Short mmCIF file of C-alpha atoms in Angstrom, two decimals:
data_model
loop_
_atom_site.label_atom_id
_atom_site.label_comp_id
_atom_site.label_asym_id
_atom_site.label_seq_id
_atom_site.Cartn_x
_atom_site.Cartn_y
_atom_site.Cartn_z
CA MET A 1 11.53 -22.13 -48.91
CA ASN A 2 9.82 -23.46 -45.85
CA ARG A 3 12.72 -22.50 -43.68
CA VAL A 4 12.75 -18.95 -44.99
CA ARG A 5 9.07 -18.59 -44.25
CA LYS A 6 9.62 -19.94 -40.76
CA GLU A 7 12.35 -17.41 -40.17
CA THR A 8 10.31 -14.44 -41.36
CA ASN A 9 7.46 -15.71 -39.22
CA SER A 10 9.58 -15.80 -36.07
CA ASN A 11 11.06 -12.42 -36.98
CA LYS A 12 7.57 -11.04 -37.15
CA LYS A 13 6.81 -12.45 -33.73
CA ILE A 14 9.90 -10.83 -32.26
CA TRP A 15 8.81 -7.50 -33.71
CA ILE A 16 5.35 -7.88 -32.23
CA LEU A 17 6.88 -8.66 -28.83
CA ILE A 18 9.17 -5.63 -29.06
CA PHE A 19 6.22 -3.48 -30.05
CA ILE A 20 4.21 -4.64 -27.02
CA VAL A 21 7.14 -4.09 -24.65
CA VAL A 22 7.74 -0.59 -25.95
CA SER A 23 4.08 0.36 -25.80
CA VAL A 24 3.71 -0.88 -22.21
CA PHE A 25 6.86 1.06 -21.37
CA CYS A 26 5.31 4.25 -22.77
CA LEU A 27 2.04 3.46 -21.02
CA ILE A 28 3.75 3.50 -17.62
CA PHE A 29 4.79 7.11 -18.13
CA PHE A 30 1.46 8.25 -19.51
CA ALA A 31 -0.44 6.59 -16.67
CA ALA A 32 1.93 7.96 -14.02
CA ARG A 33 1.46 11.50 -15.30
CA GLY A 34 -2.30 11.00 -15.22
CA ARG A 35 -2.67 11.53 -18.95
CA TYR A 36 -4.13 8.15 -19.61
CA GLN A 37 -6.68 6.23 -17.68
CA ILE A 38 -7.96 2.78 -18.30
CA PRO A 39 -11.66 3.41 -18.40
CA LEU A 40 -13.58 0.32 -17.41
CA SER A 41 -11.25 -2.62 -16.85
CA GLU A 42 -10.11 -1.53 -13.39
CA ARG A 43 -13.68 -1.30 -12.21
CA ILE A 44 -14.53 -4.76 -13.58
CA VAL A 45 -11.48 -6.40 -12.05
CA MET A 46 -12.16 -4.85 -8.66
CA THR A 47 -15.85 -5.75 -8.69
CA ILE A 48 -14.92 -9.38 -9.29
CA LEU A 49 -12.02 -9.59 -6.85
CA ALA A 50 -13.26 -7.49 -3.92
CA PRO A 51 -15.80 -9.99 -2.51
CA PHE A 52 -13.18 -12.77 -2.44
CA GLN A 53 -10.64 -10.47 -0.88
CA GLY A 54 -13.20 -9.49 1.71
CA LEU A 55 -13.97 -13.12 2.49
CA ILE A 56 -10.36 -14.18 2.86
CA SER A 57 -9.41 -11.20 4.97
CA THR A 58 -12.33 -11.97 7.29
CA VAL A 59 -10.96 -15.47 7.79
CA ASN A 60 -7.53 -13.95 8.18
CA ASN A 61 -8.74 -11.55 10.86
CA GLU A 62 -10.42 -14.39 12.73
CA ILE A 63 -7.15 -16.31 12.82
CA ARG A 64 -5.29 -13.25 13.96
CA TYR A 65 -7.93 -12.59 16.60
CA VAL A 66 -7.64 -16.12 18.02
CA THR A 67 -3.84 -16.09 18.12
CA SER A 68 -3.70 -12.64 19.66
CA SER A 69 -6.26 -13.52 22.33
CA VAL A 70 -4.22 -16.57 23.32
CA TRP A 71 -1.21 -14.32 23.65
CA GLU A 72 -3.19 -11.79 25.65
CA ILE A 73 -4.39 -14.40 28.12
CA ALA A 74 -0.80 -15.46 28.65
CA THR A 75 0.35 -11.93 29.42
CA VAL A 76 -2.71 -10.70 31.25
CA TYR A 77 -1.18 -10.73 34.75
CA ASP A 78 1.73 -8.43 33.90
CA GLN A 79 -0.52 -6.22 31.87
CA ASN A 80 -2.96 -5.90 34.74
CA LYS A 81 -0.20 -4.77 37.11
CA MET A 82 1.03 -2.27 34.56
CA LEU A 83 -2.46 -0.91 33.94
CA LYS A 84 -3.08 -0.47 37.65
CA SER A 85 -0.04 1.71 38.06
CA GLU A 86 -1.03 3.62 34.96
CA VAL A 87 -4.50 4.22 36.39
CA GLU A 88 -2.91 5.77 39.47
CA GLN A 89 -0.86 8.10 37.32
CA LEU A 90 -3.80 9.00 35.13
CA ARG A 91 -5.97 9.78 38.15
CA ALA A 92 -3.46 12.35 39.29
CA LEU A 93 -3.21 13.72 35.75
CA ASN A 94 -6.96 13.86 35.42
CA LEU A 95 -7.26 15.94 38.55
CA GLN A 96 -4.67 18.30 37.21
CA SER A 97 -6.31 18.58 33.80
CA ASN A 98 -9.73 19.20 35.33
CA GLU A 99 -8.15 22.08 37.14
CA LEU A 100 -6.63 23.33 33.89
CA ALA A 101 -9.89 22.93 31.99
CA SER A 102 -11.78 25.04 34.47
CA GLU A 103 -9.01 27.62 34.39
CA ASN A 104 -9.12 27.56 30.60
CA ALA A 105 -12.87 28.09 30.62
CA ARG A 106 -12.52 31.04 33.02
CA LEU A 107 -9.78 32.65 30.94
CA ARG A 108 -11.72 32.06 27.75
CA THR A 109 -14.79 33.83 29.06
CA MET A 110 -12.50 36.65 30.18
CA LEU A 111 -11.02 37.00 26.69
CA ALA A 112 -14.27 36.24 24.86
CA TYR A 113 -12.20 33.83 22.80
CA LYS A 114 -14.10 31.71 20.33
CA GLN A 115 -12.71 28.39 19.29
CA ALA A 116 -14.00 26.19 16.55
CA SER A 117 -13.51 22.49 16.86
CA THR A 118 -13.97 20.18 13.91
CA GLN A 119 -16.56 17.47 13.76
CA PHE A 120 -16.41 14.50 11.45
CA ASP A 121 -18.97 12.18 9.90
CA LEU A 122 -17.26 8.83 9.66
CA VAL A 123 -17.85 5.67 7.68
CA ILE A 124 -16.18 2.63 9.20
CA ALA A 125 -14.54 0.29 6.71
CA ALA A 126 -12.56 -2.94 6.91
CA VAL A 127 -9.27 -3.37 5.11
CA ILE A 128 -9.70 -6.22 2.65
CA ALA A 129 -6.43 -6.21 0.75
CA ARG A 130 -3.03 -4.69 0.67
CA ASP A 131 -0.87 -4.51 -2.41
CA SER A 132 2.43 -6.23 -1.92
CA VAL A 133 4.40 -4.34 -4.54
CA THR A 134 7.77 -2.91 -3.76
CA TRP A 135 7.41 0.76 -4.50
CA THR A 136 3.95 1.86 -3.52
CA ASN A 137 1.65 1.48 -0.57
CA THR A 138 -2.08 1.19 -1.06
CA ILE A 139 -4.88 -0.75 0.58
CA MET A 140 -8.36 -1.78 -0.46
CA ILE A 141 -11.33 -1.17 1.82
CA ASN A 142 -14.80 -2.67 1.68
CA ARG A 143 -16.80 0.56 1.29
CA GLY A 144 -17.39 2.45 -1.90
CA THR A 145 -19.56 5.01 -3.62
CA ASN A 146 -22.65 3.20 -2.31
CA ASP A 147 -21.66 4.31 1.18
CA GLY A 148 -20.96 7.86 0.09
CA LEU A 149 -17.23 7.58 -0.47
CA LYS A 150 -15.59 9.84 -2.99
CA LYS A 151 -12.12 10.49 -4.29
CA ASP A 152 -9.84 12.55 -2.00
CA MET A 153 -11.61 11.78 1.24
CA ALA A 154 -9.32 11.43 4.24
CA VAL A 155 -8.98 8.03 5.91
CA ILE A 156 -8.11 7.79 9.59
CA THR A 157 -8.01 5.46 12.55
CA SER A 158 -8.37 6.41 16.20
CA GLN A 159 -4.57 6.76 16.29
CA GLY A 160 -4.20 9.17 13.41
CA LEU A 161 -4.08 9.72 9.68
CA VAL A 162 -3.96 6.72 7.33
CA GLY A 163 -4.23 8.23 3.88
CA ASN A 164 -6.79 9.29 1.33
CA VAL A 165 -9.18 7.62 -1.09
CA VAL A 166 -7.74 7.67 -4.61
CA GLU A 167 -10.42 5.67 -6.32
CA ALA A 168 -13.90 4.67 -5.24
CA PHE A 169 -15.74 1.78 -6.86
CA SER A 170 -19.29 0.77 -6.05
CA SER A 171 -18.53 -1.30 -2.96
CA SER A 172 -14.78 -1.00 -2.54
CA ALA A 173 -12.22 1.76 -2.66
CA LYS A 174 -8.50 2.19 -3.07
CA VAL A 175 -6.74 4.10 -0.34
CA GLU A 176 -3.30 5.56 -0.82
CA LEU A 177 -1.43 5.44 2.48
CA ILE A 178 0.65 8.38 3.66
CA LEU A 179 3.61 6.01 3.25
CA ASP A 180 3.15 5.99 -0.53
CA PRO A 181 5.76 8.10 -2.33
CA ARG A 182 3.00 9.73 -4.41
CA SER A 183 1.07 11.06 -1.43
CA ALA A 184 1.75 14.50 0.04
CA VAL A 185 0.18 15.79 3.24
CA GLY A 186 0.42 19.36 4.47
CA THR A 187 1.53 19.24 8.10
CA ILE A 188 2.75 21.36 10.97
CA VAL A 189 4.64 20.70 14.17
CA GLN A 190 2.17 20.61 17.03
CA ARG A 191 4.50 22.16 19.64
CA PRO A 192 3.17 25.69 20.30
CA GLU A 193 6.60 27.37 20.14
CA SER A 194 7.44 25.81 16.82
CA ARG A 195 4.45 25.42 14.42
CA VAL A 196 6.82 24.79 11.49
CA ALA A 197 5.02 23.69 8.32
CA GLY A 198 6.22 20.96 6.01
CA ILE A 199 5.02 18.26 3.65
CA VAL A 200 4.87 14.61 4.67
CA GLN A 201 5.63 12.10 1.94
CA GLY A 202 6.26 8.38 1.86
CA ASN A 203 9.82 7.43 2.54
CA LYS A 204 11.22 5.57 -0.42
CA ASP A 205 14.09 4.08 1.53
CA ASP A 206 11.98 2.53 4.25
CA LYS A 207 8.43 1.43 3.59
CA MET A 208 7.26 1.80 7.16
CA MET A 209 8.43 5.37 7.81
CA ALA A 210 7.22 8.68 6.42
CA ARG A 211 9.27 11.74 5.72
CA MET A 212 8.53 15.41 6.40
CA VAL A 213 10.30 17.45 3.74
CA ASN A 214 10.83 21.11 2.87
CA ILE A 215 11.86 22.18 6.35
CA PRO A 216 14.33 25.08 6.41
CA ARG A 217 17.72 24.26 8.02
CA ASP A 218 17.21 26.65 10.92
CA ALA A 219 13.59 25.65 11.63
CA ASP A 220 12.68 24.58 15.13
CA VAL A 221 12.00 20.86 14.79
CA VAL A 222 13.41 18.39 17.29
CA GLU A 223 13.21 14.66 17.79
CA GLY A 224 10.02 13.62 19.51
CA ASP A 225 7.92 16.41 18.05
CA GLN A 226 4.33 15.51 17.28
CA ILE A 227 3.39 16.24 13.64
CA VAL A 228 -0.27 16.96 12.78
CA THR A 229 -2.07 17.88 9.58
CA SER A 230 -2.23 21.57 8.83
CA GLY A 231 -5.44 21.61 6.81
CA PHE A 232 -3.70 23.33 3.88
CA GLY A 233 -4.72 21.90 0.55
CA GLY A 234 -8.19 20.92 1.59
CA VAL A 235 -7.94 17.13 1.40
CA TYR A 236 -7.07 16.49 5.04
CA PRO A 237 -8.86 18.30 7.87
CA LYS A 238 -6.69 20.13 10.35
CA GLY A 239 -5.29 18.56 13.49
CA LEU A 240 -5.05 14.84 12.66
CA ALA A 241 -2.03 13.09 14.15
CA VAL A 242 0.47 12.04 11.49
CA GLY A 243 3.51 10.89 13.40
CA ILE A 244 6.41 11.60 15.72
CA VAL A 245 9.81 12.84 14.57
CA ASP A 246 12.26 9.98 14.81
CA ARG A 247 15.38 11.67 13.47
CA ILE A 248 16.35 14.70 11.43
CA ASP A 249 18.65 14.60 8.41
CA ASN A 250 20.04 17.24 6.11
CA ASP A 251 18.87 17.29 2.54
CA GLU A 252 21.50 16.72 -0.14
CA GLY A 253 20.58 20.04 -1.72
CA GLY A 254 21.88 22.16 1.16
CA LEU A 255 19.27 24.63 2.38
CA LEU A 256 16.65 22.22 3.58
CA LYS A 257 16.41 19.35 5.99
CA TYR A 258 13.93 16.54 6.38
CA ALA A 259 12.53 14.69 9.35
CA VAL A 260 11.92 10.96 9.34
CA LEU A 261 8.63 10.26 11.07
CA LYS A 262 7.38 7.25 12.91
CA PRO A 263 3.73 7.19 11.80
CA ALA A 264 1.06 7.52 14.48
CA VAL A 265 -0.86 4.62 12.94
CA ASP A 266 0.56 1.11 13.11
CA PHE A 267 0.49 0.28 9.41
CA GLN A 268 1.57 -3.31 10.00
CA LYS A 269 -1.71 -4.04 11.76
CA LEU A 270 -4.27 -2.12 9.82
CA GLU A 271 -7.62 -3.87 10.07
CA GLU A 272 -10.27 -1.23 10.38
CA VAL A 273 -10.23 2.36 9.24
CA ALA A 274 -12.69 5.25 9.19
CA VAL A 275 -13.32 7.45 6.19
CA ILE A 276 -14.19 11.09 6.83
CA VAL A 277 -17.13 11.65 4.51
CA ASN A 278 -18.01 15.02 5.93
CA SER A 279 -16.10 17.35 8.17
CA ARG A 280 -17.38 20.65 9.38
CA GLU A 281 -16.27 23.34 11.71
CA ALA A 282 -18.64 23.18 14.63
CA LEU A 283 -20.02 26.45 15.75
CA PRO A 284 -18.21 27.76 18.79
CA ALA A 285 -20.03 27.11 22.01
CA PRO A 286 -22.24 30.10 22.69
CA LEU A 287 -20.86 32.27 25.45
CA VAL A 288 -24.34 33.22 26.57
CA PRO A 289 -26.65 30.22 26.31
CA ALA A 290 -29.33 31.93 24.22
CA ILE A 291 -30.63 28.80 22.47
CA PRO A 292 -32.84 26.46 24.49
CA PRO A 293 -31.43 22.92 24.54
CA GLU A 294 -34.33 21.29 22.63
CA GLN A 295 -33.44 23.23 19.50
CA THR A 296 -29.93 21.88 19.17
CA PRO A 297 -30.69 19.48 16.28
CA THR A 298 -31.58 22.36 14.00
CA THR A 299 -28.31 24.14 14.77
CA GLU A 300 -26.46 21.04 13.80
CA MET A 301 -28.29 20.95 10.48
CA ASP A 302 -27.35 24.58 9.91
CA SER A 303 -23.72 23.91 10.50
CA VAL A 304 -23.69 21.47 7.57
CA ALA A 305 -23.83 24.53 5.38
CA GLY A 306 -20.48 25.59 6.77
CA ASP A 307 -18.93 22.41 5.47
CA ALA A 308 -15.17 22.68 5.47
CA LYS A 309 -14.59 20.47 2.45
CA MET B 1 -10.60 -21.77 -24.00
CA LYS B 2 -10.94 -24.05 -21.03
CA LYS B 3 -7.19 -23.89 -20.47
CA CYS B 4 -7.29 -20.12 -20.47
CA PHE B 5 -10.08 -20.19 -17.95
CA ILE B 6 -8.16 -22.51 -15.63
CA TRP B 7 -5.07 -20.30 -15.73
CA ALA B 8 -7.07 -17.11 -15.33
CA SER B 9 -8.87 -18.40 -12.27
CA CYS B 10 -5.55 -19.64 -10.85
CA LEU B 11 -4.03 -16.19 -11.29
CA ALA B 12 -7.03 -14.45 -9.78
CA GLY B 13 -7.12 -16.86 -6.84
CA LEU B 14 -3.42 -16.47 -6.16
CA TYR B 15 -3.66 -12.70 -6.41
CA VAL B 16 -6.49 -12.67 -3.87
CA LEU B 17 -4.42 -14.85 -1.54
CA GLN B 18 -1.36 -12.69 -2.03
CA SER B 19 -3.18 -9.44 -1.34
CA SER B 20 -5.41 -10.45 1.54
CA LEU B 21 -3.74 -13.37 3.30
CA LEU B 22 0.00 -12.86 2.92
CA PRO B 23 0.23 -9.42 4.57
CA ILE B 24 -0.20 -11.34 7.84
CA ILE B 25 3.39 -12.54 7.50
CA ALA B 26 4.71 -9.30 6.02
CA TYR B 27 8.02 -8.11 7.39
CA ASN B 28 8.55 -4.38 7.18
CA GLY B 29 5.71 -4.18 4.67
CA VAL B 30 7.31 -6.75 2.38
CA SER B 31 5.47 -9.94 1.52
CA PRO B 32 6.24 -12.64 -1.05
CA ASP B 33 5.41 -12.02 -4.70
CA ILE B 34 3.55 -15.22 -5.59
CA LEU B 35 2.56 -14.08 -9.06
CA LEU B 36 6.19 -13.53 -10.00
CA ILE B 37 6.97 -17.10 -8.96
CA VAL B 38 4.06 -18.37 -11.05
CA VAL B 39 5.26 -16.44 -14.10
CA ILE B 40 8.83 -17.66 -13.78
CA SER B 41 7.87 -21.28 -13.12
CA PHE B 42 5.41 -21.25 -15.99
CA SER B 43 7.89 -19.85 -18.46
CA LEU B 44 10.56 -22.36 -17.34
CA LEU B 45 8.06 -25.13 -18.00
CA ARG B 46 6.40 -23.88 -21.17
CA GLY B 47 8.87 -21.66 -22.97
CA SER B 48 9.24 -18.00 -23.75
CA ARG B 49 6.10 -17.36 -25.78
CA PHE B 50 3.78 -18.66 -23.10
CA GLY B 51 5.97 -17.11 -20.46
CA PHE B 52 5.58 -13.74 -22.09
CA LEU B 53 1.82 -14.14 -22.25
CA MET B 54 1.63 -15.29 -18.64
CA GLY B 55 3.84 -12.43 -17.48
CA PHE B 56 1.71 -9.96 -19.37
CA SER B 57 -1.58 -11.20 -17.94
CA ALA B 58 -0.34 -11.65 -14.37
CA GLY B 59 1.26 -8.22 -14.39
CA LEU B 60 -1.82 -6.61 -15.89
CA LEU B 61 -4.04 -8.20 -13.26
CA GLU B 62 -1.78 -6.92 -10.52
CA ASP B 63 -1.65 -3.43 -12.02
CA LEU B 64 -5.41 -3.24 -12.40
CA ALA B 65 -6.21 -4.58 -8.98
CA SER B 66 -3.59 -2.75 -6.95
CA GLY B 67 -2.99 0.95 -6.84
CA THR B 68 0.56 0.94 -8.09
CA PHE B 69 2.05 2.75 -11.08
CA PHE B 70 0.06 1.36 -13.98
CA GLY B 71 2.05 -0.88 -16.29
CA MET B 72 5.05 -1.38 -14.05
CA ASN B 73 4.26 -4.97 -13.11
CA THR B 74 3.12 -5.77 -16.65
CA PHE B 75 6.41 -4.51 -18.04
CA CYS B 76 8.69 -6.29 -15.56
CA LYS B 77 6.81 -9.57 -15.54
CA MET B 78 6.47 -9.93 -19.29
CA ILE B 79 10.15 -9.26 -19.87
CA LEU B 80 11.15 -11.73 -17.17
CA GLY B 81 8.63 -14.28 -18.45
CA TYR B 82 10.17 -14.07 -21.90
CA ALA B 83 13.76 -14.15 -20.67
CA PHE B 84 13.33 -17.16 -18.40
CA GLY B 85 11.41 -19.00 -21.11
CA LEU B 86 14.48 -18.89 -23.33
CA VAL B 87 16.23 -21.50 -21.17
CA GLU B 88 13.26 -23.89 -21.22
CA HIS B 89 15.11 -26.63 -23.13
CA LYS B 90 18.33 -26.28 -21.18
CA VAL B 91 17.11 -27.04 -17.68
CA PHE B 92 16.01 -30.13 -15.84
CA LYS B 93 12.49 -29.25 -14.84
CA GLU B 94 12.10 -31.37 -11.75
CA ASN B 95 15.23 -30.22 -10.04
CA PHE B 96 14.65 -28.95 -6.52
CA PHE B 97 17.06 -26.05 -6.89
CA LEU B 98 15.82 -24.81 -10.25
CA PRO B 99 12.86 -22.75 -8.96
CA ILE B 100 14.80 -21.42 -5.98
CA MET B 101 17.84 -20.32 -7.95
CA SER B 102 15.79 -18.84 -10.77
CA MET B 103 13.58 -17.03 -8.25
CA LEU B 104 16.57 -15.41 -6.59
CA LEU B 105 17.73 -14.19 -9.98
CA ALA B 106 14.24 -13.16 -11.11
CA THR B 107 13.46 -11.28 -7.90
CA SER B 108 16.66 -9.26 -8.15
CA LEU B 109 16.10 -8.53 -11.84
CA ASN B 110 12.49 -7.55 -11.17
CA TYR B 111 13.67 -5.27 -8.39
CA PHE B 112 16.33 -3.56 -10.47
CA ILE B 113 14.10 -3.09 -13.53
CA SER B 114 11.39 -1.50 -11.39
CA ALA B 115 13.98 0.60 -9.52
CA PHE B 116 15.20 1.87 -12.87
CA LEU B 117 11.62 2.72 -13.88
CA MET B 118 11.14 4.57 -10.59
CA VAL B 119 14.24 6.64 -11.28
CA LEU B 120 12.93 7.40 -14.77
CA LEU B 121 9.63 8.47 -13.23
CA GLY B 122 11.52 10.96 -11.12
CA TYR B 123 11.59 9.33 -7.68
CA ARG B 124 14.96 9.49 -5.97
CA PHE B 125 15.96 7.07 -3.23
CA ASP B 126 18.97 5.66 -1.48
CA LEU B 127 19.55 2.36 -3.27
CA MET B 128 21.67 0.69 -0.58
CA GLN B 129 19.25 1.48 2.21
CA HIS B 130 16.28 0.51 0.10
CA MET B 131 17.88 -2.81 -0.83
CA GLU B 132 18.54 -3.56 2.79
CA HIS B 133 14.94 -2.85 3.78
CA ILE B 134 13.10 -4.31 0.81
CA LEU B 135 15.17 -6.54 -1.45
CA PHE B 136 16.68 -8.89 1.14
CA PRO B 137 13.44 -9.83 2.90
CA LEU B 138 11.81 -10.17 -0.52
CA LEU B 139 14.56 -12.53 -1.72
CA LEU B 140 14.17 -14.65 1.38
CA TYR B 141 10.39 -14.84 1.11
CA ASN B 142 10.42 -15.63 -2.60
CA ALA B 143 13.04 -18.33 -2.13
CA ILE B 144 10.93 -19.97 0.57
CA PHE B 145 7.77 -19.86 -1.52
CA ALA B 146 9.48 -20.75 -4.81
CA PHE B 147 9.43 -24.52 -4.51
CA PRO B 148 5.81 -25.04 -3.33
CA VAL B 149 4.48 -22.63 -5.94
CA HIS B 150 6.63 -24.23 -8.64
CA LYS B 151 5.17 -27.62 -7.71
CA PHE B 152 1.69 -26.15 -7.88
CA VAL B 153 2.30 -24.68 -11.34
CA TYR B 154 3.79 -28.01 -12.44
CA LYS B 155 0.64 -29.85 -11.27
CA ILE B 156 -1.65 -27.42 -13.06
CA CYS B 157 0.44 -27.76 -16.23
CA GLU B 158 0.04 -31.54 -16.09
CA LEU B 159 -3.67 -31.18 -15.46
CA VAL B 160 -4.13 -28.84 -18.39
CA LYS B 161 -2.15 -31.19 -20.62
CA GLU B 162 -4.45 -34.08 -19.71
CA LYS B 163 -7.49 -31.98 -20.52
CA ARG B 164 -6.07 -31.37 -23.97
#
């Protein structure tokens, strides 16, 4: 009798386990399609963990700073020689580009060509954690809604595009890198003769490379091309560096090819990033300086109305 | 209750270490999966029921705190926790090679289960190339970390037993 009861009991347990496994399995698909979201728990977990992550990554950065400065001192002589020769080169280049800039200005006034350049309001954030899972690529940063961060804001460094904010908590936020297979960035080739558009996604085969897909077979993309954001889609402002074409492969499907990109940002050493909280098209410089210089602050306020996002 | 608290704080602490300290030694974006080692060691020491529970909670923590596909870690870790717990009575728990060998097996299984889920979710990839870039460094890292973490889990188990 006792034995029978024991057996039914363990049978019941097995069924409960199977039930849990199956429901988690279903949950993966619902969550991935965005049909189900766990309302509060994520927020609670992050609020508890983020301060500790911040603390440890500060210590971590200190250690890295010390070791890298030791290394720098050791190599400073060679570096100095290299920099000197580079300065010489850059001086020559600078002279040339000054010449070009003045020529450009002359031609522009001749054509009455107006050009809008984009201005960004940035919030600087430190990377406090990085998920170490196999298939995705996200980081945590130490700024959140308190600092004006929102979902879908672009995250950059001085080198180029990092990714976008997928979730903002009160004092931390999750950033999906452009290396994540779920991210998609509208891009174009920067070379003036080409300007081919494509979408950059994370490369599933290699975590440290991105992939520009949907390029027609006969499109003009070559190795070494600089890829920048196109501004299509509205999440990423136009003209941010994404990467350089490393090699080009044909898609299995036939009509398309894809380019494997070396990202502009060094994702191995990501310590500080900047979040674009506001980007606006600056008004083109007036051809005839009609506005006196002391009134410039008001014009800047006006241009907020023409917010690109 | 107290036991639960000890284990929960251990998991949280290890997750924080894993996410903020271990990327410093990451190779190609791959860093060791400490929580997987904890789950496997724990289930080898305490059996499949506790292993399942540990796998579930560790995976859930990881899913909630990181931005990955929700439920993927929970699913893989609880299955592996249960499976490795089944051999609890058949292994010599203080053997040096036990954690290393079981980690090699567990890492590969974890990798293939999640790869299968990725395929089901509609992401296509080149398995050979991906294995070369991700699985092999991961195996190496997990094998290196397996023994120290196993010892740690063993110590905590002893500690918790004394408390009881």
